[in-house]
Coordinates of C-alpha atoms in Angstrom, one line a residue:
Chain A
X578 CA 0.0 0.0 0.0
X579 CA 1.7 3.1 -1.2
X580 CA 1.6 6.5 0.5
X581 CA -0.3 7.8 -2.5
X582 CA -3.1 5.5 -1.7
X583 CA -3.2 6.8 1.9
X584 CA -3.2 10.4 0.7
X585 CA -6.1 9.6 -1.7
X586 CA -7.9 7.9 1.2
X587 CA -7.3 10.8 3.5
X588 CA -8.8 13.3 1.0
X589 CA -11.9 11.3 0.7
X590 CA -12.2 10.7 4.5
X591 CA -11.8 14.4 5.2
X592 CA -14.5 15.1 2.6
X593 CA -16.9 12.6 4.1
X594 CA -16.2 13.9 7.6
X595 CA -16.8 17.5 6.4
X596 CA -20.0 16.7 4.6
X597 CA -21.3 14.6 7.5
X598 CA -20.4 17.3 10.0
X599 CA -22.1 20.0 7.7
X600 CA -25.2 17.8 7.6
X601 CA -25.4 17.8 11.4
X602 CA -24.7 21.6 11.5
X603 CA -27.4 22.2 8.9
X604 CA -29.9 20.2 10.9
X605 CA -29.1 22.2 14.0
X606 CA -29.4 25.5 12.1
X607 CA -32.7 24.2 10.7
X608 CA -34.3 23.4 14.1
X609 CA -32.7 26.3 16.0
X610 CA -33.0 29.1 13.5
X611 CA -35.9 28.2 11.2
X612 CA -37.9 26.0 13.6
X613 CA -38.8 26.4 17.3
X614 CA -35.5 25.1 18.8
X615 CA -35.0 22.1 21.0
X616 CA -36.7 21.0 24.2
X617 CA -38.5 18.1 25.8
X618 CA -42.0 19.5 26.1
X619 CA -44.2 17.1 24.1
X620 CA -44.5 19.8 21.4
X621 CA -42.5 21.1 18.5
X622 CA -39.4 21.5 20.6
X623 CA -39.4 17.8 21.3
X624 CA -40.2 16.8 17.7
X625 CA -37.1 18.8 16.7
X626 CA -34.9 16.2 18.4
X627 CA -36.1 13.7 15.8
X628 CA -34.1 15.2 12.8
X629 CA -31.1 16.2 15.0
X630 CA -30.6 12.8 16.6
X631 CA -31.3 10.9 13.4
X632 CA -28.8 12.9 11.2
X633 CA -26.2 12.8 14.0
X634 CA -26.6 9.1 14.9
X635 CA -28.3 7.2 12.1
X636 CA -26.6 9.1 9.2
X637 CA -23.3 10.5 10.4
X638 CA -22.2 8.1 13.2
X639 CA -23.5 5.0 11.2
X640 CA -21.6 6.2 8.2
X641 CA -18.4 6.5 10.2
X642 CA -19.0 3.1 11.8
X643 CA -19.3 1.6 8.3
X644 CA -15.8 2.8 7.2
X645 CA -13.9 2.4 10.4
X646 CA -12.1 -0.8 9.3
X647 CA -10.9 1.1 6.2
X648 CA -8.7 3.6 8.0
X649 CA -5.2 2.5 6.9
X650 CA -3.6 3.7 10.1
X651 CA -5.8 1.4 12.1
X652 CA -4.6 -1.7 10.3
X653 CA -1.9 -2.2 12.9
X654 CA -4.5 -2.1 15.7
X655 CA -6.0 -5.4 16.8
X656 CA -9.1 -6.6 14.9
X657 CA -10.9 -7.0 18.3
X658 CA -10.3 -3.3 19.0
X659 CA -11.7 -2.3 15.6
X660 CA -14.7 -4.6 16.1
X661 CA -15.4 -2.9 19.4
X662 CA -15.2 0.6 17.8
X663 CA -17.5 -0.6 15.0
X664 CA -20.0 -2.1 17.4
X665 CA -19.7 0.8 19.8
X666 CA -20.5 3.5 17.1
X667 CA -23.4 1.4 15.8
X668 CA -24.7 1.1 19.4
X669 CA -24.6 4.8 19.9
X670 CA -26.4 5.3 16.6
X671 CA -29.1 2.8 17.6
X672 CA -29.6 4.5 21.0
X673 CA -29.9 8.0 19.3
X674 CA -32.3 6.5 16.8
X675 CA -34.5 5.0 19.6
X676 CA -34.6 8.4 21.5
X677 CA -35.5 10.1 18.2
X678 CA -38.4 7.8 17.8
X679 CA -39.6 8.5 21.4
X680 CA -39.4 12.2 20.6
X681 CA -41.7 11.9 17.5
X682 CA -44.2 9.5 19.1
X683 CA -44.4 11.7 22.2
X684 CA -45.0 14.8 19.9
X685 CA -47.7 13.0 17.9
X686 CA -49.4 11.7 21.1
X687 CA -49.4 15.1 22.7
X688 CA -50.8 16.8 19.6
X689 CA -53.2 14.0 18.8
X690 CA -51.5 13.3 15.5
X691 CA -51.8 9.6 14.4
X692 CA -48.6 7.6 14.4
X693 CA -47.3 5.3 11.6
X694 CA -49.5 6.3 8.7
X695 CA -46.8 7.6 6.3
X696 CA -44.4 5.8 4.1
X697 CA -41.6 7.6 5.9
X698 CA -42.8 6.1 9.2
X699 CA -43.2 2.6 7.8
X700 CA -39.7 2.5 6.2
X701 CA -38.1 4.3 9.1
X702 CA -39.5 2.0 11.8
X703 CA -38.6 -1.0 9.8
X704 CA -35.0 0.4 9.4
X705 CA -34.6 0.9 13.2
X706 CA -35.9 -2.7 13.9
X707 CA -33.7 -4.3 11.4
X708 CA -30.7 -2.2 12.5
X709 CA -31.1 -3.4 16.1
X710 CA -31.5 -7.0 14.8
X711 CA -28.3 -6.5 12.8
X712 CA -26.5 -5.1 15.8
X713 CA -27.6 -8.1 18.0
X714 CA -26.6 -10.7 15.4
X715 CA -23.3 -8.9 14.8
X716 CA -22.6 -8.9 18.5
X717 CA -23.4 -12.6 19.0
X718 CA -21.7 -13.8 15.9
X719 CA -18.7 -11.6 15.2
X720 CA -17.8 -10.0 18.6
X721 CA -18.4 -12.8 21.1
X722 CA -15.8 -15.5 20.6
X723 CA -18.1 -18.5 20.5
X724 CA -19.6 -18.5 17.0
X725 CA -17.9 -21.2 14.8
X726 CA -15.9 -19.8 11.9
X727 CA -18.1 -21.4 9.2
X728 CA -21.1 -19.5 10.7
X729 CA -19.1 -16.3 10.6
X730 CA -18.0 -17.0 7.1
X731 CA -21.6 -17.6 6.0
X732 CA -23.0 -14.5 7.8
X733 CA -20.3 -12.0 6.9
X734 CA -21.4 -11.2 3.3
X735 CA -25.0 -11.0 4.6
X736 CA -23.9 -8.6 7.4
X737 CA -22.0 -6.4 5.0
X738 CA -24.9 -6.3 2.5
X739 CA -27.5 -5.7 5.2
X740 CA -25.4 -2.9 6.7
X741 CA -25.1 -1.1 3.4
X742 CA -28.7 -1.6 2.5
X743 CA -29.8 -0.3 6.0
X744 CA -27.6 2.7 5.6
X745 CA -29.0 3.5 2.1
X746 CA -32.6 3.0 3.5
X747 CA -31.9 5.3 6.4
X748 CA -30.7 8.0 3.9
X749 CA -33.8 7.5 1.8
X750 CA -36.0 7.8 4.9
X751 CA -34.2 11.0 6.0
X752 CA -35.0 12.5 2.5
X753 CA -38.6 11.5 2.9
X754 CA -38.7 13.0 6.4
X755 CA -37.3 16.4 5.1
X756 CA -40.0 16.2 2.3
X757 CA -42.8 15.5 4.8
X758 CA -41.8 18.1 7.3
X759 CA -41.3 20.9 4.8
X760 CA -44.7 20.3 3.2
X761 CA -46.3 20.2 6.6
X762 CA -44.8 23.4 8.1
X763 CA -44.1 25.6 5.1
X764 CA -47.6 27.1 4.6
X765 CA -47.1 30.8 4.6
X766 CA -45.0 31.4 2.7
X767 CA -45.6 28.0 1.0
X768 CA -42.8 25.5 0.2
X769 CA -43.6 26.1 -3.5
X770 CA -42.6 29.8 -3.3
X771 CA -38.9 29.0 -2.5
X772 CA -38.8 30.4 1.1
X773 CA -35.2 30.4 2.6
X774 CA -36.1 27.5 4.9
X775 CA -37.2 25.4 2.0
X776 CA -34.0 26.0 0.0
X777 CA -31.8 25.6 3.1
X778 CA -33.4 22.3 4.1
X779 CA -33.4 21.0 0.5
X780 CA -29.7 21.6 0.7
X781 CA -29.5 19.6 3.9
X782 CA -31.1 16.8 2.0
X783 CA -28.4 17.0 -0.7
X784 CA -25.7 17.0 1.9
X785 CA -27.0 13.8 3.4
X786 CA -27.1 12.2 0.0
X787 CA -23.6 13.3 -0.8
X788 CA -22.4 11.9 2.5
X789 CA -24.0 8.6 1.7
X790 CA -22.3 8.6 -1.7
X791 CA -18.9 9.2 -0.2
X792 CA -19.3 6.5 2.4
X793 CA -20.5 4.1 -0.3
X794 CA -17.4 4.9 -2.5
X795 CA -15.0 4.5 0.4
X796 CA -16.5 1.2 1.5
X797 CA -16.5 -0.4 -1.9
X798 CA -12.9 0.3 -2.9
X799 CA -11.0 -2.9 -2.4
X800 CA -7.7 -1.2 -2.0
X801 CA -8.8 0.3 1.3
X802 CA -9.9 -2.9 2.8
X803 CA -8.3 -4.0 6.1
X804 CA -5.7 -6.7 5.2
X805 CA -6.6 -10.1 6.5
X806 CA -4.8 -11.1 9.7
X807 CA -1.3 -12.3 8.5
X808 CA -1.4 -15.5 10.6
X809 CA -5.1 -16.3 10.4
X810 CA -4.6 -19.0 7.8
X811 CA -1.7 -20.5 9.8
X812 CA -3.7 -20.6 13.0
X813 CA -6.8 -22.1 11.5
X814 CA -5.6 -24.2 8.6
X815 CA -8.9 -26.1 8.3
X816 CA -11.4 -23.2 8.4
X817 CA -12.7 -20.8 5.9
X818 CA -10.8 -17.9 7.4
X819 CA -10.8 -15.7 4.4
X820 CA -14.4 -14.6 4.7
X821 CA -14.3 -14.3 8.4
X822 CA -11.9 -11.5 8.4
X823 CA -12.9 -10.0 5.1
X824 CA -15.9 -7.8 5.8
X825 CA -16.4 -6.0 2.5
X826 CA -18.5 -5.9 -0.6
X827 CA -15.5 -7.1 -2.6
X828 CA -15.3 -10.5 -1.0
X829 CA -16.4 -14.1 -1.1
X830 CA -15.4 -15.5 -4.4
X831 CA -18.1 -17.9 -5.3
X832 CA -18.1 -20.2 -2.3
X833 CA -20.8 -18.8 -0.1
X834 CA -23.5 -19.5 -2.6
X835 CA -24.9 -22.7 -1.5
X836 CA -22.9 -23.4 1.6
X837 CA -24.8 -26.6 2.5
X838 CA -24.3 -28.2 -0.9
X839 CA -20.8 -27.3 -1.9
X840 CA -19.1 -26.2 1.3
X841 CA -16.2 -28.7 1.2
X842 CA -15.3 -28.3 -2.4
X843 CA -15.4 -24.5 -2.3
X844 CA -13.3 -24.3 0.9
X845 CA -10.7 -26.4 -0.7
X846 CA -10.8 -24.1 -3.7
X847 CA -10.6 -21.1 -1.4
X848 CA -7.5 -22.4 0.3
X849 CA -5.9 -23.2 -3.0
X850 CA -6.6 -19.7 -4.2
X851 CA -5.3 -18.1 -1.0
X852 CA -2.1 -20.1 -1.5
X853 CA -1.8 -18.9 -5.1
X854 CA -2.3 -15.3 -4.0
X855 CA 0.4 -15.6 -1.3
X856 CA 2.8 -16.9 -3.9
X857 CA 2.5 -13.8 -6.0
X858 CA 3.2 -11.7 -2.9
X859 CA -0.1 -10.0 -3.2
X860 CA -2.3 -9.1 -0.2
X861 CA -5.6 -10.9 -0.8
X862 CA -8.4 -8.5 -1.4
X863 CA -11.0 -11.1 -2.1
Chain B
X1184 CA -20.5 -22.9 -11.5
X1185 CA -22.7 -25.7 -10.2
X1186 CA -26.3 -26.1 -11.1
X1187 CA -27.2 -25.4 -7.5
X1188 CA -25.8 -21.9 -8.0
X1189 CA -27.9 -21.4 -11.1
X1190 CA -31.0 -22.5 -9.2
X1191 CA -30.4 -20.1 -6.4
X1192 CA -29.8 -17.4 -8.9
X1193 CA -33.1 -18.2 -10.7
X1194 CA -35.1 -18.0 -7.5
X1195 CA -33.7 -14.6 -6.8
X1196 CA -34.2 -13.4 -10.4
X1197 CA -37.8 -14.6 -10.4
X1198 CA -38.4 -12.8 -7.0
X1199 CA -36.9 -9.6 -8.4
X1200 CA -38.9 -9.8 -11.6
X1201 CA -42.1 -10.5 -9.6
X1202 CA -41.5 -7.6 -7.2
X1203 CA -40.6 -5.3 -10.0
X1204 CA -43.6 -6.3 -12.0
X1205 CA -45.8 -5.9 -9.0
X1206 CA -44.4 -2.4 -8.5
X1207 CA -45.5 -1.5 -12.0
X1208 CA -49.0 -3.1 -11.5
X1209 CA -49.4 -1.3 -8.2
X1210 CA -48.5 2.1 -9.8
X1211 CA -51.1 1.4 -12.6
X1212 CA -53.7 0.5 -10.0
X1213 CA -52.9 3.6 -8.1
X1214 CA -53.3 6.0 -11.0
X1215 CA -56.2 4.1 -12.7
X1216 CA -58.2 3.1 -9.7
X1217 CA -57.4 5.6 -6.9
X1218 CA -56.4 8.6 -9.1
X1219 CA -57.9 10.1 -12.2
X1220 CA -56.4 7.7 -14.8
X1221 CA -54.1 8.4 -17.7
X1222 CA -54.2 11.0 -20.5
X1223 CA -52.2 13.8 -22.0
X1224 CA -54.4 16.8 -21.1
X1225 CA -52.1 19.0 -19.2
X1226 CA -53.9 18.1 -16.0
X1227 CA -54.0 15.3 -13.5
X1228 CA -54.3 12.6 -16.2
X1229 CA -51.0 13.8 -17.6
X1230 CA -49.3 14.0 -14.3
X1231 CA -50.2 10.4 -13.7
X1232 CA -47.8 9.3 -16.4
X1233 CA -45.0 10.6 -14.2
X1234 CA -45.2 7.8 -11.6
X1235 CA -46.1 5.1 -14.2
X1236 CA -43.2 5.9 -16.5
X1237 CA -40.7 6.3 -13.7
X1238 CA -41.5 3.1 -11.9
X1239 CA -41.6 1.2 -15.2
X1240 CA -38.5 2.7 -16.7
X1241 CA -36.3 4.3 -14.1
X1242 CA -36.9 1.6 -11.4
X1243 CA -37.9 -1.7 -13.1
X1244 CA -36.1 -1.5 -16.5
X1245 CA -33.0 0.2 -14.9
X1246 CA -32.9 -2.6 -12.3
X1247 CA -33.0 -5.3 -15.0
X1248 CA -30.4 -3.5 -17.0
X1249 CA -28.1 -3.5 -14.0
X1250 CA -28.2 -7.3 -13.6
X1251 CA -28.3 -8.3 -17.2
X1252 CA -24.6 -9.5 -17.3
X1253 CA -25.3 -11.8 -14.3
X1254 CA -27.7 -14.1 -16.0
X1255 CA -25.6 -17.3 -16.2
X1256 CA -27.3 -18.6 -19.4
X1257 CA -26.1 -15.4 -21.2
X1258 CA -22.4 -16.1 -20.3
X1259 CA -22.0 -18.0 -23.6
X1260 CA -23.4 -15.0 -25.6
X1261 CA -20.9 -12.4 -26.9
X1262 CA -19.9 -9.6 -24.6
X1263 CA -20.9 -7.1 -27.3
X1264 CA -24.5 -8.5 -27.4
X1265 CA -24.8 -8.1 -23.6
X1266 CA -23.4 -4.6 -23.8
X1267 CA -26.0 -3.7 -26.4
X1268 CA -28.8 -5.1 -24.2
X1269 CA -27.4 -3.3 -21.2
X1270 CA -27.2 0.0 -23.1
X1271 CA -30.5 -0.6 -24.8
X1272 CA -32.4 -1.1 -21.6
X1273 CA -30.8 1.9 -20.0
X1274 CA -31.7 4.0 -23.1
X1275 CA -35.3 2.9 -22.8
X1276 CA -35.3 3.8 -19.1
X1277 CA -33.8 7.3 -19.9
X1278 CA -36.4 8.0 -22.6
X1279 CA -39.2 7.0 -20.3
X1280 CA -37.7 9.2 -17.5
X1281 CA -37.5 12.2 -19.9
X1282 CA -41.1 11.8 -21.0
X1283 CA -42.2 11.5 -17.3
X1284 CA -40.4 14.8 -16.7
X1285 CA -42.2 16.4 -19.6
X1286 CA -45.5 15.2 -18.1
X1287 CA -44.9 16.7 -14.7
X1288 CA -43.6 20.1 -16.0
X1289 CA -46.5 20.3 -18.4
X1290 CA -48.9 19.5 -15.5
X1291 CA -47.3 22.2 -13.3
X1292 CA -47.3 24.8 -16.0
X1293 CA -50.9 24.2 -16.9
X1294 CA -52.0 24.4 -13.3
X1295 CA -49.6 27.3 -12.4
X1296 CA -47.7 25.2 -9.9
X1297 CA -44.1 26.2 -9.5
X1298 CA -41.4 23.8 -10.8
X1299 CA -38.3 22.6 -9.0
X1300 CA -39.0 23.8 -5.4
X1301 CA -39.0 20.4 -3.6
X1302 CA -36.2 18.2 -2.5
X1303 CA -37.8 15.4 -4.6
X1304 CA -37.5 17.6 -7.8
X1305 CA -33.9 18.6 -7.0
X1306 CA -32.7 15.0 -6.4
X1307 CA -34.8 13.7 -9.3
X1308 CA -33.6 16.1 -11.9
X1309 CA -30.0 15.6 -10.8
X1310 CA -30.5 11.9 -11.1
X1311 CA -31.9 12.1 -14.7
X1312 CA -29.1 14.4 -15.8
X1313 CA -26.3 12.2 -14.3
X1314 CA -28.1 9.1 -15.7
X1315 CA -27.9 10.6 -19.2
X1316 CA -24.3 11.5 -18.7
X1317 CA -23.5 8.0 -17.5
X1318 CA -25.3 6.6 -20.5
X1319 CA -23.3 8.8 -22.9
X1320 CA -19.9 8.1 -21.3
X1321 CA -20.8 4.4 -21.2
X1322 CA -21.6 4.5 -24.9
X1323 CA -18.5 6.3 -25.8
X1324 CA -16.1 4.4 -23.6
X1325 CA -17.4 0.8 -23.3
X1326 CA -19.6 0.3 -26.4
X1327 CA -17.8 2.1 -29.2
X1328 CA -14.5 0.2 -30.0
X1329 CA -12.1 3.2 -29.9
X1330 CA -11.5 3.9 -26.2
X1331 CA -8.1 2.6 -25.1
X1332 CA -8.2 -0.3 -22.6
X1333 CA -6.4 1.7 -19.8
X1334 CA -9.2 4.3 -20.0
X1335 CA -11.8 1.5 -19.9
X1336 CA -10.0 -0.1 -16.9
X1337 CA -9.9 3.3 -15.1
X1338 CA -13.6 4.1 -15.8
X1339 CA -15.2 0.7 -15.2
X1340 CA -15.2 0.9 -11.3
X1341 CA -16.5 4.4 -11.5
X1342 CA -19.2 3.3 -14.0
X1343 CA -20.3 0.5 -11.7
X1344 CA -20.3 2.7 -8.6
X1345 CA -22.2 5.5 -10.4
X1346 CA -24.7 3.1 -11.8
X1347 CA -25.6 1.6 -8.4
X1348 CA -25.5 5.1 -6.7
X1349 CA -27.9 6.4 -9.4
X1350 CA -30.2 3.4 -9.0
X1351 CA -30.3 3.9 -5.2
X1352 CA -30.9 7.6 -5.6
X1353 CA -33.8 7.0 -8.1
X1354 CA -35.4 4.7 -5.5
X1355 CA -35.0 7.3 -2.8
X1356 CA -36.5 9.9 -5.1
X1357 CA -39.5 7.6 -5.9
X1358 CA -40.1 7.2 -2.2
X1359 CA -40.0 11.0 -1.8
X1360 CA -42.4 11.3 -4.7
X1361 CA -44.9 8.9 -3.2
X1362 CA -44.6 10.8 0.1
X1363 CA -45.2 14.2 -1.6
X1364 CA -48.1 13.1 -3.7
X1365 CA -50.0 11.3 -0.9
X1366 CA -49.7 14.4 1.4
X1367 CA -50.9 16.7 -1.5
X1368 CA -53.9 14.6 -2.6
X1369 CA -55.1 12.8 0.5
X1370 CA -57.0 15.6 2.2
X1371 CA -60.5 14.2 2.8
X1372 CA -60.1 11.6 4.2
X1373 CA -56.6 12.7 5.2
X1374 CA -53.4 10.6 4.8
X1375 CA -53.2 10.4 8.6
X1376 CA -56.6 8.6 8.8
X1377 CA -55.2 5.5 7.0
X1378 CA -57.4 5.7 3.9
X1379 CA -57.1 2.7 1.5
X1380 CA -55.2 4.8 -1.1
X1381 CA -52.6 5.7 1.6
X1382 CA -52.0 2.2 2.8
X1383 CA -52.0 0.9 -0.8
X1384 CA -49.5 3.4 -2.1
X1385 CA -47.3 3.0 1.0
X1386 CA -47.2 -0.6 0.0
X1387 CA -46.1 0.4 -3.4
X1388 CA -43.2 2.3 -1.8
X1389 CA -42.2 -0.9 0.1
X1390 CA -42.3 -2.9 -3.1
X1391 CA -40.0 -0.5 -4.8
X1392 CA -37.6 -0.7 -1.8
X1393 CA -37.6 -4.5 -1.8
X1394 CA -37.0 -4.5 -5.6
X1395 CA -34.0 -2.3 -5.1
X1396 CA -32.7 -4.6 -2.3
X1397 CA -33.0 -7.7 -4.5
X1398 CA -31.2 -6.0 -7.4
X1399 CA -28.5 -4.8 -5.0
X1400 CA -28.0 -8.4 -3.6
X1401 CA -27.9 -10.0 -7.1
X1402 CA -25.4 -7.4 -8.4
X1403 CA -23.0 -7.7 -5.4
X1404 CA -22.7 -11.5 -5.3
X1405 CA -19.3 -12.4 -6.9
X1406 CA -20.4 -15.9 -7.9
X1407 CA -22.9 -14.5 -10.4
X1408 CA -20.5 -12.3 -12.2
X1409 CA -20.0 -12.9 -15.9
X1410 CA -16.7 -14.8 -16.3
X1411 CA -14.0 -12.8 -17.9
X1412 CA -13.5 -13.6 -21.6
X1413 CA -11.4 -16.8 -21.7
X1414 CA -9.0 -15.4 -24.3
X1415 CA -8.8 -11.8 -23.3
X1416 CA -5.5 -12.1 -21.6
X1417 CA -4.0 -14.0 -24.5
X1418 CA -5.2 -11.5 -27.0
X1419 CA -4.1 -8.4 -25.1
X1420 CA -1.1 -9.5 -23.1
X1421 CA 0.1 -6.0 -22.3
X1422 CA -3.2 -4.4 -21.3
X1423 CA -5.1 -4.3 -18.0
X1424 CA -7.9 -6.6 -19.4
X1425 CA -9.1 -7.8 -16.0
X1426 CA -10.9 -4.6 -15.1
X1427 CA -12.1 -3.9 -18.6
X1428 CA -14.3 -7.1 -18.7
X1429 CA -15.1 -7.1 -15.0
X1430 CA -18.0 -4.8 -14.4
X1431 CA -18.9 -5.5 -10.8
X1432 CA -18.6 -4.2 -7.3
X1433 CA -16.5 -7.1 -6.4
X1434 CA -13.6 -6.2 -8.6
X1435 CA -10.4 -4.2 -9.0
X1436 CA -8.0 -5.5 -6.4
X1437 CA -6.1 -2.4 -5.4
X1438 CA -4.7 -1.2 -8.6
X1439 CA -7.2 1.5 -9.7
X1440 CA -6.4 3.7 -6.7
X1441 CA -4.0 6.2 -8.1
X1442 CA -3.7 5.1 -11.7
X1443 CA -1.5 8.1 -12.7
X1444 CA 1.0 7.3 -10.0
X1445 CA 1.2 3.6 -9.9
X1446 CA -0.2 2.3 -13.1
X1447 CA 2.7 0.3 -14.3
X1448 CA 3.5 -1.5 -11.1
X1449 CA 0.0 -2.4 -10.4
X1450 CA -0.7 -3.7 -13.9
X1451 CA 2.3 -5.9 -13.6
X1452 CA 0.9 -7.1 -10.3
X1453 CA -2.5 -7.7 -11.8
X1454 CA -1.1 -9.8 -14.6
X1455 CA 1.0 -11.8 -12.1
X1456 CA -2.1 -12.4 -10.0
X1457 CA -4.2 -13.4 -13.0
X1458 CA -1.5 -15.9 -13.9
X1459 CA -1.6 -17.3 -10.4
X1460 CA -5.3 -17.6 -10.5
X1461 CA -5.2 -19.4 -13.8
X1462 CA -2.7 -21.9 -12.3
X1463 CA -5.2 -22.9 -9.6
X1464 CA -7.8 -23.5 -12.2
X1465 CA -10.1 -20.9 -10.7
X1466 CA -12.2 -18.5 -12.6
X1467 CA -11.1 -15.1 -11.6
X1468 CA -13.8 -13.3 -9.7
X1469 CA -11.7 -10.3 -8.8

């Protein structure tokens, strides 16, 4: 891994952090300057925690949690430490998401507004439930030491896919939420007359989208994948270690397809291939 | 590639086709049964072409275009034929998207509703513009025979990333569009009182999301990637052929990072690695 690669990574990381940070700032400006501010009164002040906590936790922190294995200067840190950081950030995001749901349900109940009628609420609640499920399964299978390696190998591509799908769904839900809220509150002047709050909050929506695009780019570049543990193959010569340590979209080369049917053959193939890659002196990015 | 893999692929493909087809049917039921129907009158009938054309073209057909290289029974067809199908489907999707924009601008202008004030319109128009750009670049670089292979190799991961990002953005925009339209039209009874149209069209939103999730799963499984042309390395021993023929998220193993700086070294490494893979008798999935 050349320094050039690290420099390119750093530029993208700084861009992602900047855009993510700006998204949070824009959300704060929205609720503090254009809306009623923040509070826990059952009214609009309490509702306003909903966008603030979601953009902070479910968009920004979740995005960082997704790319945390990809920071090249952490590759010398232990995998366990990185897993703890990944799980910790996702736990914080989940807690903020749950508080943000309490805020909006509280607000609806106080104001006698029905809950769960909009597409935004359906997709959003489903995302929170699946996110917590993903967190629990991740904790049980990948963080606790007891899950057998074939189970980890089988679940890793699903974990990676679900994580990215959930992140994308959360961003789509945030854009629906901005749309809903602006139509509801911008009456006089109307949203359609381009009031400053409308233009400003549309821009917040664009920032959230660009943040998602940057995270998606960073997490799908194979060159920024954490290298597999140098001694994992040696320590576990009979297990499918490649997949276990390789949490990325650019992984599992054909042998997770029908694990039950072709497990043995494909694992032999995987080990052969690893061997071949080692022989060329290449770090495996599969 | 075992038959079991093909069977698993077939099940997923049929699910995706079914869910995509259902999305189109739901959209038709929405505008024909719950809304005013279809027509080209400058009014609501014309607006209704907007969701119909977008779900048909920009969601369903674009989704199929994305996975067309992954149908195992097409792997014996020529790459050029598959490129033509991929480009053709995306062209159809772009044309339907453009007509759907004409419908909504026409509707707004007739009814004196301002254009381009909502987040839905900002993200949607940006998606259409970038989609056409992607189509043009794809045509010039990957379909016409004149682009040099290093350029193709450099642009392929960007093409794949942009395509998936655009597809996800289109789905997010569709969900925003459903949200907007239901809030605008469901007044009496209101959206918040769970009228049948609200519940039905929310379900349409879920179908679109599930369709996107299925396409995203299919397109990120390395085992369903079209194998690289068997003789491409032999025909072009000095070019970076791996990336050129490998349009997938699960590709480019570290050597597209800073092409300008490390092109030569990395291409040598790529060729070495290909050689090593061939020696193990494995189809390269990198």
